[in-house]
Each structure stands twice: as structure tokens, then as C-alpha cells.
Coordinates of C-alpha atoms in Angstrom, one line a residue:
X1227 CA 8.6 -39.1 -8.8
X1228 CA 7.3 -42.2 -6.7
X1229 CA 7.0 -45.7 -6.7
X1230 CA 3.3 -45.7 -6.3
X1231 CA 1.4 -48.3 -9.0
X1232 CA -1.3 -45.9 -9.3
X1233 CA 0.8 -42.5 -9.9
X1234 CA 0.4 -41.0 -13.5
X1235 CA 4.1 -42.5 -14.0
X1236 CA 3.0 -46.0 -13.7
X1237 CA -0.2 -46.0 -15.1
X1238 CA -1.8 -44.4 -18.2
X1239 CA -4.0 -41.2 -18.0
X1240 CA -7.0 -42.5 -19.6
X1241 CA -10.3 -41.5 -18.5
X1242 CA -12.0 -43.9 -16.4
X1243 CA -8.6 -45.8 -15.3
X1244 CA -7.5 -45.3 -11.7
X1245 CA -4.7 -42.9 -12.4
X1246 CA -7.1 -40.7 -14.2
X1247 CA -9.2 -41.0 -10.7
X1248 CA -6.4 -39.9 -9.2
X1249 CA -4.4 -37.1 -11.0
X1250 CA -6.9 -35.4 -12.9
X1251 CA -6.9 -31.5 -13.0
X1252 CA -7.8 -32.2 -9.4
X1253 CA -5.9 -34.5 -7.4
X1254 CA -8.2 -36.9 -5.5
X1255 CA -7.6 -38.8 -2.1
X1256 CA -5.3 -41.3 -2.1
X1257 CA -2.9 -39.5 -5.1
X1258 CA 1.0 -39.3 -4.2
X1259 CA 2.8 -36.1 -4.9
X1260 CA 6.8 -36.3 -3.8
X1261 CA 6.4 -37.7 -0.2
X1262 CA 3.0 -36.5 0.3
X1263 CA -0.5 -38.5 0.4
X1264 CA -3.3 -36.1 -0.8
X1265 CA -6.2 -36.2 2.1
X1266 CA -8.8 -33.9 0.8
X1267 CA -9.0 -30.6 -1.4
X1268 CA -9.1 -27.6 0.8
X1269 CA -9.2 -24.3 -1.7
X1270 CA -9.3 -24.0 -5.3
X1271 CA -8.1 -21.1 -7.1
X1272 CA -8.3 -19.9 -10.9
X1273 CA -4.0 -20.3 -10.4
X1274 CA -3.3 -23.2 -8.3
X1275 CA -5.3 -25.5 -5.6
X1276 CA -4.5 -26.0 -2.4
X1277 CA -4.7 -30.0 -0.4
X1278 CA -4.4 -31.0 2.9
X1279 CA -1.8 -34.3 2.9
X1280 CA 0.2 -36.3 5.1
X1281 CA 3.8 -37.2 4.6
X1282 CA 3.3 -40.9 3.7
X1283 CA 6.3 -41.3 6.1
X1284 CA 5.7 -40.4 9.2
X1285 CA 1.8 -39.1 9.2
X1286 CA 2.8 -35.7 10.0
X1287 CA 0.0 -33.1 7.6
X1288 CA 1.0 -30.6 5.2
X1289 CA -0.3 -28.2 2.8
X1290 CA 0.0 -28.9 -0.6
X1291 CA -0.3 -26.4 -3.5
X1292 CA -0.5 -27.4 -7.0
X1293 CA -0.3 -25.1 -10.1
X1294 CA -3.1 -25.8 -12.4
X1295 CA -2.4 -27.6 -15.2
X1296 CA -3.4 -24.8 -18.1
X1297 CA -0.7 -22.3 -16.4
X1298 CA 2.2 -25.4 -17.3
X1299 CA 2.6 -24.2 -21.0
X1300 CA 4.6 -20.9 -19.9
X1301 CA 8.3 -21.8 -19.3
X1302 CA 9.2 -19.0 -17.6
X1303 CA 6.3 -19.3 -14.8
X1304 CA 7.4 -22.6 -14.7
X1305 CA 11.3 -21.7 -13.7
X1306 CA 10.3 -18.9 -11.4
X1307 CA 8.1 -21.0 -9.2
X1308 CA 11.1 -23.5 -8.8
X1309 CA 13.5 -21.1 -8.2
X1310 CA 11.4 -19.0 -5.9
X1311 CA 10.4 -22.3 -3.7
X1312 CA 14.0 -23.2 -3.6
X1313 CA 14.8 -20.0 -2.1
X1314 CA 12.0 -20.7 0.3
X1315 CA 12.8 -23.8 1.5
X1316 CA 16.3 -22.5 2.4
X1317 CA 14.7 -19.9 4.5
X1318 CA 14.1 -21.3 7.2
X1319 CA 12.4 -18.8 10.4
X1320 CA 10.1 -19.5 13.1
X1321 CA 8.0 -16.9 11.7
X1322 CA 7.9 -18.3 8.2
X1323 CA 6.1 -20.9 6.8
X1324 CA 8.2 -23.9 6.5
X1325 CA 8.6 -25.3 2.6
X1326 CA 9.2 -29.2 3.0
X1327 CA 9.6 -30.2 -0.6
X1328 CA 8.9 -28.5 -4.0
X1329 CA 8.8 -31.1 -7.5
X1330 CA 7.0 -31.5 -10.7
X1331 CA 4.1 -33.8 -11.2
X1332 CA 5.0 -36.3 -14.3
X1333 CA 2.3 -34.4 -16.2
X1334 CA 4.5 -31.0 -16.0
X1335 CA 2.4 -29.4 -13.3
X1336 CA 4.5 -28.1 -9.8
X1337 CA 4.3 -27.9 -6.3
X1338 CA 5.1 -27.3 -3.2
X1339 CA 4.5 -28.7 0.0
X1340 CA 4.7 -26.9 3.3
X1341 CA 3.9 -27.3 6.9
X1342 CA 0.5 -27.1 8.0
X1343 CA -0.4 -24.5 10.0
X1344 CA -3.3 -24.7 12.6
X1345 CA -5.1 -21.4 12.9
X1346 CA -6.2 -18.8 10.7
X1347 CA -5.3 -15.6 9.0
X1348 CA -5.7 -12.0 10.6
X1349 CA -8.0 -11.0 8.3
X1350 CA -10.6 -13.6 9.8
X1351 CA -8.8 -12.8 12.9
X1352 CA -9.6 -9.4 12.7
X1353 CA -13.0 -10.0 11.4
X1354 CA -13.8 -12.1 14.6
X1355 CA -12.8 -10.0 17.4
X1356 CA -12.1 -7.0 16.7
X1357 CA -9.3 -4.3 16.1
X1358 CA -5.8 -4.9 17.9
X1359 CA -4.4 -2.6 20.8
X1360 CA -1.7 -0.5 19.7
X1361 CA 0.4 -2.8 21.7
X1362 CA -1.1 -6.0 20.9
X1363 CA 0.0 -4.9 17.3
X1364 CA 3.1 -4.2 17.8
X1365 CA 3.7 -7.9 19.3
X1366 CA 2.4 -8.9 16.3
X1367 CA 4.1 -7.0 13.9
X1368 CA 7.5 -7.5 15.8
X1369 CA 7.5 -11.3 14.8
X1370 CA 6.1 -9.9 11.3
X1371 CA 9.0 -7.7 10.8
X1372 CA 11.6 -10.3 11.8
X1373 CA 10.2 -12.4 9.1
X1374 CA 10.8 -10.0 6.6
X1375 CA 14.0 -9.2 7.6
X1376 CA 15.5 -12.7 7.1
X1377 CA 13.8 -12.3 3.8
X1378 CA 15.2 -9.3 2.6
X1379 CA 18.6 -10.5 4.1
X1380 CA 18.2 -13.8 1.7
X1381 CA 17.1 -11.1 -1.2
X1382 CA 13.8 -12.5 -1.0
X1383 CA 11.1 -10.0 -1.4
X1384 CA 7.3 -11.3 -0.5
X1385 CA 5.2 -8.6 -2.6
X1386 CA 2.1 -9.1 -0.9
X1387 CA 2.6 -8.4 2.4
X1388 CA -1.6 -8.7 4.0
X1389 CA -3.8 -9.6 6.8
X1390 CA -4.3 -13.0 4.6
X1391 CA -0.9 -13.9 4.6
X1392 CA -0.2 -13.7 8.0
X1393 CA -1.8 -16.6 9.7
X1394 CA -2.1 -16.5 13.7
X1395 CA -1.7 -19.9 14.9
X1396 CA -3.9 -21.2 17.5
X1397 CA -3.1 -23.5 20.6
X1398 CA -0.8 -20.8 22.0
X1399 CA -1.0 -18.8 25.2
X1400 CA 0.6 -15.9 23.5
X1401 CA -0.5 -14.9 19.7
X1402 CA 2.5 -16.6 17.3
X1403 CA 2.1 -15.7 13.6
X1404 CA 3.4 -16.8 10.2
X1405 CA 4.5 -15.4 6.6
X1406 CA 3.4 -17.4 4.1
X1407 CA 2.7 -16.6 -0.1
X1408 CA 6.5 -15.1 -0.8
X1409 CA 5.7 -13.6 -4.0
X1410 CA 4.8 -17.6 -5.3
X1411 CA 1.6 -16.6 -6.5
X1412 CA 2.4 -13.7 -8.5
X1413 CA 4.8 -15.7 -10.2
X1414 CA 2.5 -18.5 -10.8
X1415 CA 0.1 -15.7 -13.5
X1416 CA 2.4 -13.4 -14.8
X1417 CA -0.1 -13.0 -17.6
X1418 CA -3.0 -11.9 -15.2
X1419 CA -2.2 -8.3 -14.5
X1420 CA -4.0 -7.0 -11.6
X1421 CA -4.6 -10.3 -9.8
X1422 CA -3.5 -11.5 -6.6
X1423 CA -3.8 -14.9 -4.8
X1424 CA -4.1 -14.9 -1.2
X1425 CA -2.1 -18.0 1.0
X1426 CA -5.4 -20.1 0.5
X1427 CA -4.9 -20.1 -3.7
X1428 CA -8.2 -17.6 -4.1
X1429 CA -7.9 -15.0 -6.5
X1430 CA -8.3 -11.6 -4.7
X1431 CA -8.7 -8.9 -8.1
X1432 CA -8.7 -5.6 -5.4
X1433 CA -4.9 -5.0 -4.4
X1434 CA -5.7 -3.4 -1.0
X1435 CA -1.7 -3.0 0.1
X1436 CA -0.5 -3.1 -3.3
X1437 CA 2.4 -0.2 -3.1
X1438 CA 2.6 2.7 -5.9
X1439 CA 5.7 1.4 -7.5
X1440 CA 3.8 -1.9 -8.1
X1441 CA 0.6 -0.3 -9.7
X1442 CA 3.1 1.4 -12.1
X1443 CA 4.3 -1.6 -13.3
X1444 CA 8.1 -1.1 -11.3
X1445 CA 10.4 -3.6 -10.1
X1446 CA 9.4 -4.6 -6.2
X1447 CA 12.3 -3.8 -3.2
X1448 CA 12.4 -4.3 0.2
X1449 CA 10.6 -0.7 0.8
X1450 CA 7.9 -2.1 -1.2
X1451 CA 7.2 -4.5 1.7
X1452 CA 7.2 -1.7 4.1
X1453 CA 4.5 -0.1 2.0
X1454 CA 2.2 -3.4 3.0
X1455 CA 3.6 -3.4 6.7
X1456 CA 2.4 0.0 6.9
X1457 CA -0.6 -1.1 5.4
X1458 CA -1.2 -3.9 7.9
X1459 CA -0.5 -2.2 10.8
X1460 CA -3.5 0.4 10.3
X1461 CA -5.7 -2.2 10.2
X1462 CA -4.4 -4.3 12.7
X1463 CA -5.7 -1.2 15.2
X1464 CA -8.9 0.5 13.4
X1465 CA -9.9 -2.8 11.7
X1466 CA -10.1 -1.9 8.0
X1467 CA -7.3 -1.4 5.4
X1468 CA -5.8 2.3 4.9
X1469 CA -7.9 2.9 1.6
X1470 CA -10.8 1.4 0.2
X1471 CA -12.8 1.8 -3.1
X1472 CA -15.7 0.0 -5.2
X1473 CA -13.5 -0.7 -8.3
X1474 CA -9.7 -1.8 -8.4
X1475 CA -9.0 1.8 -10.5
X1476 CA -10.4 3.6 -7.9
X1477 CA -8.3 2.0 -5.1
X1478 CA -5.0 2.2 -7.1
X1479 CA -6.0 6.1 -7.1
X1480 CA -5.8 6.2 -3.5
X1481 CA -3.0 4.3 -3.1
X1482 CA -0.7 6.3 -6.0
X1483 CA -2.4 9.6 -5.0
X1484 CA -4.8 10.3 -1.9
X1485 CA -3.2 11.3 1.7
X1486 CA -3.1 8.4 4.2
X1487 CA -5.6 8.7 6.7
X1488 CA -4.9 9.0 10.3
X1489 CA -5.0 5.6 12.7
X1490 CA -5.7 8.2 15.7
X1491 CA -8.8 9.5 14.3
X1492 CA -10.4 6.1 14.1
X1493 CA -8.8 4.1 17.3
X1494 CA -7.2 4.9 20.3
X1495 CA -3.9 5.2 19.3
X1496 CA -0.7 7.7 19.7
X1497 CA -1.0 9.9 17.3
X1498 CA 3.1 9.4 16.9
X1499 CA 1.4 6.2 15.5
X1500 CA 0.5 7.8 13.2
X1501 CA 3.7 9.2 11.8
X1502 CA 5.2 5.3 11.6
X1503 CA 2.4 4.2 8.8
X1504 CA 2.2 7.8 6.9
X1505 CA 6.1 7.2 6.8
X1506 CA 5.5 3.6 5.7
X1507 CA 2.8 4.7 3.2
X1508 CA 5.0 7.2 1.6
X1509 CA 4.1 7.2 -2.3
X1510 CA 7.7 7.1 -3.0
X1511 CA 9.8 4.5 -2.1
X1512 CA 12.7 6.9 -1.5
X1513 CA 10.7 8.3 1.8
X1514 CA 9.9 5.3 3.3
X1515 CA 12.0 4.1 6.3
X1516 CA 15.2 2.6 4.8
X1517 CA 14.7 -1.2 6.0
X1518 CA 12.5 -3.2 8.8
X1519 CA 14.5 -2.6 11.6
X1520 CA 13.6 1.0 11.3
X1521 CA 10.1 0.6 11.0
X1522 CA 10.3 -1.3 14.0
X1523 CA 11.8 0.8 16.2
X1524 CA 9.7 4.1 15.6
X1525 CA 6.8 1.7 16.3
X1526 CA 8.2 0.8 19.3
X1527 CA 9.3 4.6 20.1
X1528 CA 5.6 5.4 19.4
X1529 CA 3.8 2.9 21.2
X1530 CA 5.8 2.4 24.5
X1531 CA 6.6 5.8 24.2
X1532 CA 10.0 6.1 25.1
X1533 CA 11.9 7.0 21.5
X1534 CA 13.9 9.9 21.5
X1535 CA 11.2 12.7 20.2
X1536 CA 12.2 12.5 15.9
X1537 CA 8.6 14.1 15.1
X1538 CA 6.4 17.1 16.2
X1539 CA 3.9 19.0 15.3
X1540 CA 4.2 22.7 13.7
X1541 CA 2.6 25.4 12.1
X1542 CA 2.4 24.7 8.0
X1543 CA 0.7 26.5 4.8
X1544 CA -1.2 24.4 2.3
X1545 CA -1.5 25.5 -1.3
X1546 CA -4.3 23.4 -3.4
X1547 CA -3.9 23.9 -6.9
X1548 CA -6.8 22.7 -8.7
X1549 CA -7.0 22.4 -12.7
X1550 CA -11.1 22.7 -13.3
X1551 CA -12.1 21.5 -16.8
X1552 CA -14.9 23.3 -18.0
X1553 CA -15.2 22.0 -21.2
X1554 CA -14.9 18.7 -22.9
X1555 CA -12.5 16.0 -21.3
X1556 CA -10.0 14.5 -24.3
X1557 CA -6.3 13.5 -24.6
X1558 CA -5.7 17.1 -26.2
X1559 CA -7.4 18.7 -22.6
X1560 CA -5.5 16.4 -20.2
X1561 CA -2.2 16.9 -22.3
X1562 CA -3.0 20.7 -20.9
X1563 CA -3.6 20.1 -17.8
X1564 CA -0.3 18.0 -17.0
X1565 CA 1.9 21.3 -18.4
X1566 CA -0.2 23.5 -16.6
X1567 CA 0.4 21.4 -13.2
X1568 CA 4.2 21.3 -14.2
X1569 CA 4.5 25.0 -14.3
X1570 CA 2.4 25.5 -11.3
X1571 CA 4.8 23.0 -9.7
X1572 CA 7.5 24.8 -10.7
X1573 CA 6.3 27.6 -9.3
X1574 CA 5.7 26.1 -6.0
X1575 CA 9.5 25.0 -5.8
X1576 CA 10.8 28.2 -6.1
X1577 CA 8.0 29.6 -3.7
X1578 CA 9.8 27.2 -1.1
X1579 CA 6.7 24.4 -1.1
X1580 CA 6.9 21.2 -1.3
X1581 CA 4.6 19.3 -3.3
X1582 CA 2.6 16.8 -1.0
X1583 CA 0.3 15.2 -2.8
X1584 CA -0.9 15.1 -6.2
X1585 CA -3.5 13.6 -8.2
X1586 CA -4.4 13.6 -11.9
X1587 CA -5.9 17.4 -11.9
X1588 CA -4.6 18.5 -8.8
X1589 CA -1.5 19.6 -6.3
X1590 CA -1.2 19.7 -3.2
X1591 CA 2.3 22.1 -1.9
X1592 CA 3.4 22.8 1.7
X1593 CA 5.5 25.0 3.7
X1594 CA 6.1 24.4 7.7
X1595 CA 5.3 28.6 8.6
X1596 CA 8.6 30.0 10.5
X1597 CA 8.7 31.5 14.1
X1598 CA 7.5 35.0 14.4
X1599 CA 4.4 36.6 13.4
X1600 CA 5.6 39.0 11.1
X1601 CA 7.8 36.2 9.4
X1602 CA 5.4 34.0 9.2
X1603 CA 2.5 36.4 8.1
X1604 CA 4.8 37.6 5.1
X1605 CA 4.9 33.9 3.9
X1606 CA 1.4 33.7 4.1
X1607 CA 1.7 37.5 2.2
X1608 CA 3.7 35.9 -0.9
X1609 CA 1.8 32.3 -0.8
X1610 CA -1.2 34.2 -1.4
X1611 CA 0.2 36.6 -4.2
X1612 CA 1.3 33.4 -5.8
X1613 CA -2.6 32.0 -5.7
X1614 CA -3.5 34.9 -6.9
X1615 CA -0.9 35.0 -9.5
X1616 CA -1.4 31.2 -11.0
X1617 CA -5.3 32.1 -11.1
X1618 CA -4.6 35.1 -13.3
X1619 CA -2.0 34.1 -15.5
X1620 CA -2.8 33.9 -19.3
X1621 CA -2.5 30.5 -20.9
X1622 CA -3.6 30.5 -25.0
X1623 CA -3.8 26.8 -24.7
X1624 CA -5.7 26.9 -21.4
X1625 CA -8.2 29.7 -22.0
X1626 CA -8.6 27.0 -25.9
X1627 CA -9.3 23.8 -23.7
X1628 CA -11.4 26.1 -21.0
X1629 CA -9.6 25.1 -18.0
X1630 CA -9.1 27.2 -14.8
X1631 CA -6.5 27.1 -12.0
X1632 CA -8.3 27.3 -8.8
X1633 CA -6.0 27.8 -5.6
X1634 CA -7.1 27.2 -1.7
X1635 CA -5.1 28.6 0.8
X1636 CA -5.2 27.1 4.5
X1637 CA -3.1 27.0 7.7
X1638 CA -2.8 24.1 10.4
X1639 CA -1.0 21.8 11.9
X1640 CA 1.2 18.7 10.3
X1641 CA 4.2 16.8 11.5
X1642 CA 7.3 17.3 11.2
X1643 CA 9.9 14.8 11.3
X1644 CA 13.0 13.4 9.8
X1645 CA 13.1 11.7 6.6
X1646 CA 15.8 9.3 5.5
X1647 CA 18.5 11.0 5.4
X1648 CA 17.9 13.0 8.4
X1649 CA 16.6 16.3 6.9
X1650 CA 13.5 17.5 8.4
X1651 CA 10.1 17.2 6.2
X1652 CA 6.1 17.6 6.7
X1653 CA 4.4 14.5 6.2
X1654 CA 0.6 14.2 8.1
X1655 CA -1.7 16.4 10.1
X1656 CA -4.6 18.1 10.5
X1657 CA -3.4 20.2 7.2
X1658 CA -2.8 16.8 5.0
X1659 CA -7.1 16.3 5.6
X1660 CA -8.2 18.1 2.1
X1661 CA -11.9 17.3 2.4
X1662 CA -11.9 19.5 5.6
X1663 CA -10.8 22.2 3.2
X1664 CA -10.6 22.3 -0.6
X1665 CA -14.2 21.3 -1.3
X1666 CA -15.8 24.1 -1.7
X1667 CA -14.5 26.2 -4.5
X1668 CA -16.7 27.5 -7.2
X1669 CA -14.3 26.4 -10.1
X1670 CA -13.1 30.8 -10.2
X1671 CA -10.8 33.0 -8.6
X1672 CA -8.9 32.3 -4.9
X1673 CA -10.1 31.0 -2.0
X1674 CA -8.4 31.1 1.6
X1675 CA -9.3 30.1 5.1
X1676 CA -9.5 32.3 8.0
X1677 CA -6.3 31.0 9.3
X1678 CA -4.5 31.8 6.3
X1679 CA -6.0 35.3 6.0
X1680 CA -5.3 36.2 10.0
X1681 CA -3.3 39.6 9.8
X1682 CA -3.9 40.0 6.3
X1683 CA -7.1 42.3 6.1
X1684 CA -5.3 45.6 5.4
X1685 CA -3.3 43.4 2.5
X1686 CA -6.1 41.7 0.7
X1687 CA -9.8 42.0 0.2
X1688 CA -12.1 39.1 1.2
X1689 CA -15.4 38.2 1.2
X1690 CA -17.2 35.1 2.9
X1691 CA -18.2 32.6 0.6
X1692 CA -22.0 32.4 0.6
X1693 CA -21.7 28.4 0.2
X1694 CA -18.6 27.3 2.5
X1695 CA -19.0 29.8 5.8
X1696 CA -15.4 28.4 6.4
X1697 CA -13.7 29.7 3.0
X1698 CA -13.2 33.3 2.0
X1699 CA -12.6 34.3 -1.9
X1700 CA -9.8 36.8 -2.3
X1701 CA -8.7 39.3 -4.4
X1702 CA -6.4 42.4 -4.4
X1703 CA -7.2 45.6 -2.9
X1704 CA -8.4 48.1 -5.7
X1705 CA -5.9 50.8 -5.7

């Protein structure tokens, strides 16, 4: 590897000798790796630790990151951090970080060694001043996305896309950012499920833009990396990721399940903003934009605004189907409660909704109301009979496990806009906000908002629910 008389080549690894000083299981100032002089330890990581050094050649500094030396005995982690820095160091971008050199230590351990990059990340951007404008983010976010696309182009996907891995550099009149961590540190523990190592080598355990395809355990695409641009770009403008949680399980709920909040409601945004990271936050893959240059220009479209007009905002129905468990919670009871959701979804298809949003006891199924009062009141008429209908229908196995199908019925607005292939589809709004609505049911018969009940008095009987003034329960008129 060098020449050096002091690297572990040259000199034997015994403890007290100067190449035991030097190339322990932390490198020390003074040790050679490749071309580099280690200057001084700057993180250290349960995978890898990260040095600042100087090319011995011509003085210029570098960042060094070494995998630890317990991680060496898998040959597979071994092969795909050399082939994934190889890839890197032929990807070259002025909005990626620059890989210089990549080798093995003579003790088995690798590295790679990068450019150094003066500044800091956005997280500790963000942190110190504040949320971005709507177009200061999109300047950001421009050179973000160009980034990824020369990744993607040289099938490189980066599988962490974050506010740590994007470090702002500093010196500049005008903010310039780099990409760094291209999926290297999730190949350096493939045995650590549910870890993550930020650009520094620390371990991060809460996957805060970790995409739904990637909590499942699925193969990572380019869409995938949309997921964490999406991500990125709502808390580039409110200042805190999308979803949050105490515990990793509850946070890989929200991301496989919840709806994605809206950016407008918590900066001063376009609400066409909005659309850009519900569409990028899409829970499957499929509905996400098809590449970056998509993303980029709705962003643009929605920010400048001068796109051509792909989303608006219409009248829709929302039908919460709730599976209460009354009784004890087993494998038996849950086994119950995913057919009963299956039929209910079923049901829901062929009612003409769309199922939204689901979680493990619950769906949520839309329908954009059509033009016309009476036509849209009759589809309010037969989404109701169908609450009414799923509430009352006999299950043996349900009634054994005592579990209930609660429906809520409610009317407002969400967006419409084109999905991939150009079809129109509901995606956001006011309706997609189910704590303003579905909270309050009793765990028994059908429950409706005022808006979804406008018209229908003559059709139904409904009575105020003493405990939510805005929900009404409903049955059918006694004949």
C-alpha cells in the first residue's frame, strides 16, 4: 500500500511498537492510508470512523473513512463497499462529493478517501437559522436533484437521501450544496437492520425519510430517492421532517401508513407545494413522479407559479372504515380483522372509491363527488347505504373475535391531479386530515358529518352525537 517504514506493512503489529501506535482500531496522526496522511480523528461510528488528512503529495485535505475492523470478516460487505466506491469515484458532479481514492488497509480493513468539504450539513443548517423560503428551497433542491439524476443515470441509487447528507458549503455568495453517503454505509452493516449512518459515520437508529418499500424489506429504485427528496423538501420550508415518532416502529407506521401532512399549514408556502411532496411521499412507488426531472419541474410550476395548472381542488367523499376490537388482541383476532378489511375493500372498489390510506385496523376510501347536486347527493345516498350496510352485516368469525366495523362519512375538499400515467386521481386536502374527523366514534353503528348528510334528512335519520357536536350517528328511517 505504501512505502512508509512505519505502515503495518513494514513493521509488525505488536502492541507498544510504533505501527501499533499508528494503525490500531483507530488510526493515529502521522498513519498513511493510500496517498493520504491521517491529521486527526473527526467522528467515530459503531460502522466506520471518519479522519481529516492531507494528500501527502500536494497538502491538499481530505476526508477519510475507515470501516472498522470487526465489520472485515464479512466478504460480501467487503465487495460491496469496493464496488459501490468504484462507482463513486467515476461519478464525478459538481454537486457530488468527490471520491479521490478507495483501497484496503494491509490489515483487511477499507476506505475511501474524498474531498473535504468546508461547511456543514442542512440539518445543522436548518437548526441554525431557520426554515428555507419556498424559493430558497427550490435553489437548493435544483442542485440536489441534478445530483441524483447523474446518479440514477450511472444506476447508482443513494438510499438515504437527508438533511445530513446534504452538506451546504460555506465561503460562497450563493448557497452550493453536496451529496455525499451513496448508499456506502448501508452496505458497510448489512447485518444491522434498522440502522443508518449519516455522512459523519454516526449511527442514526430512527429512519426519518426511510421510504415504505425500504421498511418492507424491498429492493431500493430511483423513486425511492424521490420518497427522501420529498421528504427533504418539507423540511427544508417548515423546519422538521414530514413525520415524527418516539420509537423507530412508530415512525415506520407513519411513513408505510399515515397521510402526509400539508407544508401550507405550517409555512408560507403554495399550497400547489403541497401537491409536489404528497406526490413524492406516495406510499407506493408506482405513484410517485416517474424520475427527478419531474419532480423538479412541478416544484418549479408550484413555486414560480407559472406550470400549466395539472392539479385543483374538488369536491370528494371520505369513507373511514374502522375495525374496533372489543375483545382480546391475538394472531387469531388480527387474522380477522385483515379479511374483514379485504371484503370491506372490496366493497369499496365496486362502490367506485378508492382506497387512500390504510393502516393496520383501518381504511381509508375516496370518491371526487360529480357536478350536480342531485348527482352528487345520490352518491352521497349509496356511500351512506354502504356504511350502513358494512356496519350491519353478519360475520360468525367477527361477532366470535368481538370486532365491529365502524364507518365515518365526511365531505371536503382534496386535490385532484394527474398521476403517472396521466389519469386523474385524489391525493391531499382538507378531506385527507382524519383527526379533524374520524375521532370520535363510539366503537357502534354509523357516523356522518353535516356535509355528508346535506340533502339527506328526508333519506336517513340522524341524531347529534352528544360527544363530537360535529358528527351525527345514522340510521335508516323506520318504515
Amino acid at each position: 500500500m505504501t512505502n512508509r517504514k512505519d505502515a503495518p506493512g513494514d513493521a509488525p503489529l505488536e502492541p507498544g511498537g510504533r505501527a501499533w501506535s499508528l494503525y490500531g482500531e483507530e488510526l493515529s496522526p502521522g498513519a498513511q492510508v493510500g496517498g493520504y496522511v491521517v491529521e486527526s480523528t473527526r467522528y467515530r461510528g459503531s460502522v466506520s470512523t471518519l479522519y481529516r488528512a492531507r494528500d501527502s503529495r500536494t497538502g491538499t485535505p481530505a476526508a477519510l473513512k475507515v470501516m472498522r475492523p470487526q465489520y472485515t470478516a464479512s466478504r460480501g460487505a467487503l465487495r460491496r463497499f469496493q464496488q459501490e466506491a468504484e462507482t463513486l469515484r467515476r461519478l464525478r458532479h459538481p454537486h457530488i462529493v468527490d471520491v479521490l481514492e478507495h483501497g484496503t488497509l494491509a490489515d483487511g480493513r477499507p476506505f475511501i478517501a474524498m474531498e473535504w468539504l468546508e461547511g456543514r450539513d442542512l440539518a445543522a443548517e436548518l437548526a441554525a437559522r431557520g426554515p428555507f423560503s419556498a424559493r430558497e428551497a427550490l435553489e437548493l433542491l435544483e442542485q440536489v436533484g441534478s445530483a441524483l439524476r447523474a446518479a440514477h443515470g450511472a444506476g447508482v441509487i443513494h438510499r438515504d437521501l437527508k438533511a445530513q447528507n446534504v452538506v451546504v458549503l460555506s465561503g460562497g455568495a450563493a448557497p452550493v450544496v453536496k451529496l455525499v453517503d451513496f448508499g456506502v454505509a448501508k452496505l458497510l452493516s448489512p447485518e444491522e437492520p434498522g440502522t443508518e449512518a449519516t455522512s459523519t459515520g454516526l449511527v442514526l437508529g430512527t429512519p426519518v425519510s426511510m421510504a415504505p418499500e425500504q421498511i418492507r424489506g424491498e429492493t431500493p429504485d430511483a423513486r425511492t430517492d424521490l420518497y427522501g427528496l420529498g421528504v427533504l423538501l418539507y423540511q427544508l420550508v417548515t423546519g422538521r421532517p414530514p413525520f415524527q415518532g418516539t420509537t423507530q416502529v412508530e415512525l415506520e407506521e407513519q411513513h408505510m401508513h399515515a397521510p402526509v401532512p400539508r407544508a401550507s399549514e405550517r409555512a408560507p408556502v403554495p399550497a400547489a407545494l403541497d401537491e409536489v411532496v404528497g406526490r413524492c411521499l406516495e406510499k407506493r412507488r408506482e405513484d410517485r413522479y416517474p424520475d427527478v426531472d419531474a419532480v423538479l419541474e412541478e416544484l418549479r410550476n408550484a413555486v414560480r407559479g407559472d406550470g400549466p395548472g395539472r392539479v385543483r381542488q374538488v369536491r370528494a367523499l371520505g369513507l373511514y372504515m374502522e375495525a374496533r376490537i372489543n375483545g382480546q388482541v391475538d394472531d387469531a383476532t388480527l387474522e380477522v380483522v385483515d379479511t374483514l378489511l379485504e371484503r370491506v375493500r372490496a366493497r369499496m372498489d365496486a362502490q367506485g372509491l378508492t382506497v387512500m390510506v390504510e393502516g393496520g385496523n383501518f381504511l381509508l376510501g375516496v370518491a371526487a363527488l360529480p357536478l350536480g347536486e342531485d348527482s352528487e347527493r345520490e352518491t352521497r345516498r349509496k356511500t351512506l347505504e354502504l356504511a350502513l350496510l358494512l356496519s350491519e352485516e353478519p360475520h360468525a368469525e367477527a361477532k366470535a373475535a368481538r370486532i365491529s366495523l365502524v364507518p365515518t362519512l365526511h365531505v371536503d375538499l382534496a386535490t385532484l391531479r394527474l398521476d403517472v400515467g396521466g389519469r386523474q386521481g385524489l391525493g391531499g386536502g382538507r378531506l385527507l386530515r382524519l383527526s379533524a374527523w374520524t375521532g370520535g366514534h363510539p366503537g357502534h353503528g354509523v357516523l356522518a358529518t353535516a356535509a355528508a348528510l346535506t340533502g339527506l334528512e328526508g333519506t336517513f335519520h340522524s341524531e347529534v352525537l352528544s360527544s363530537h357536536a360535529g358528527l351525527h350517528h345514522v340510521t335508516r328511517l323506520e318504515a
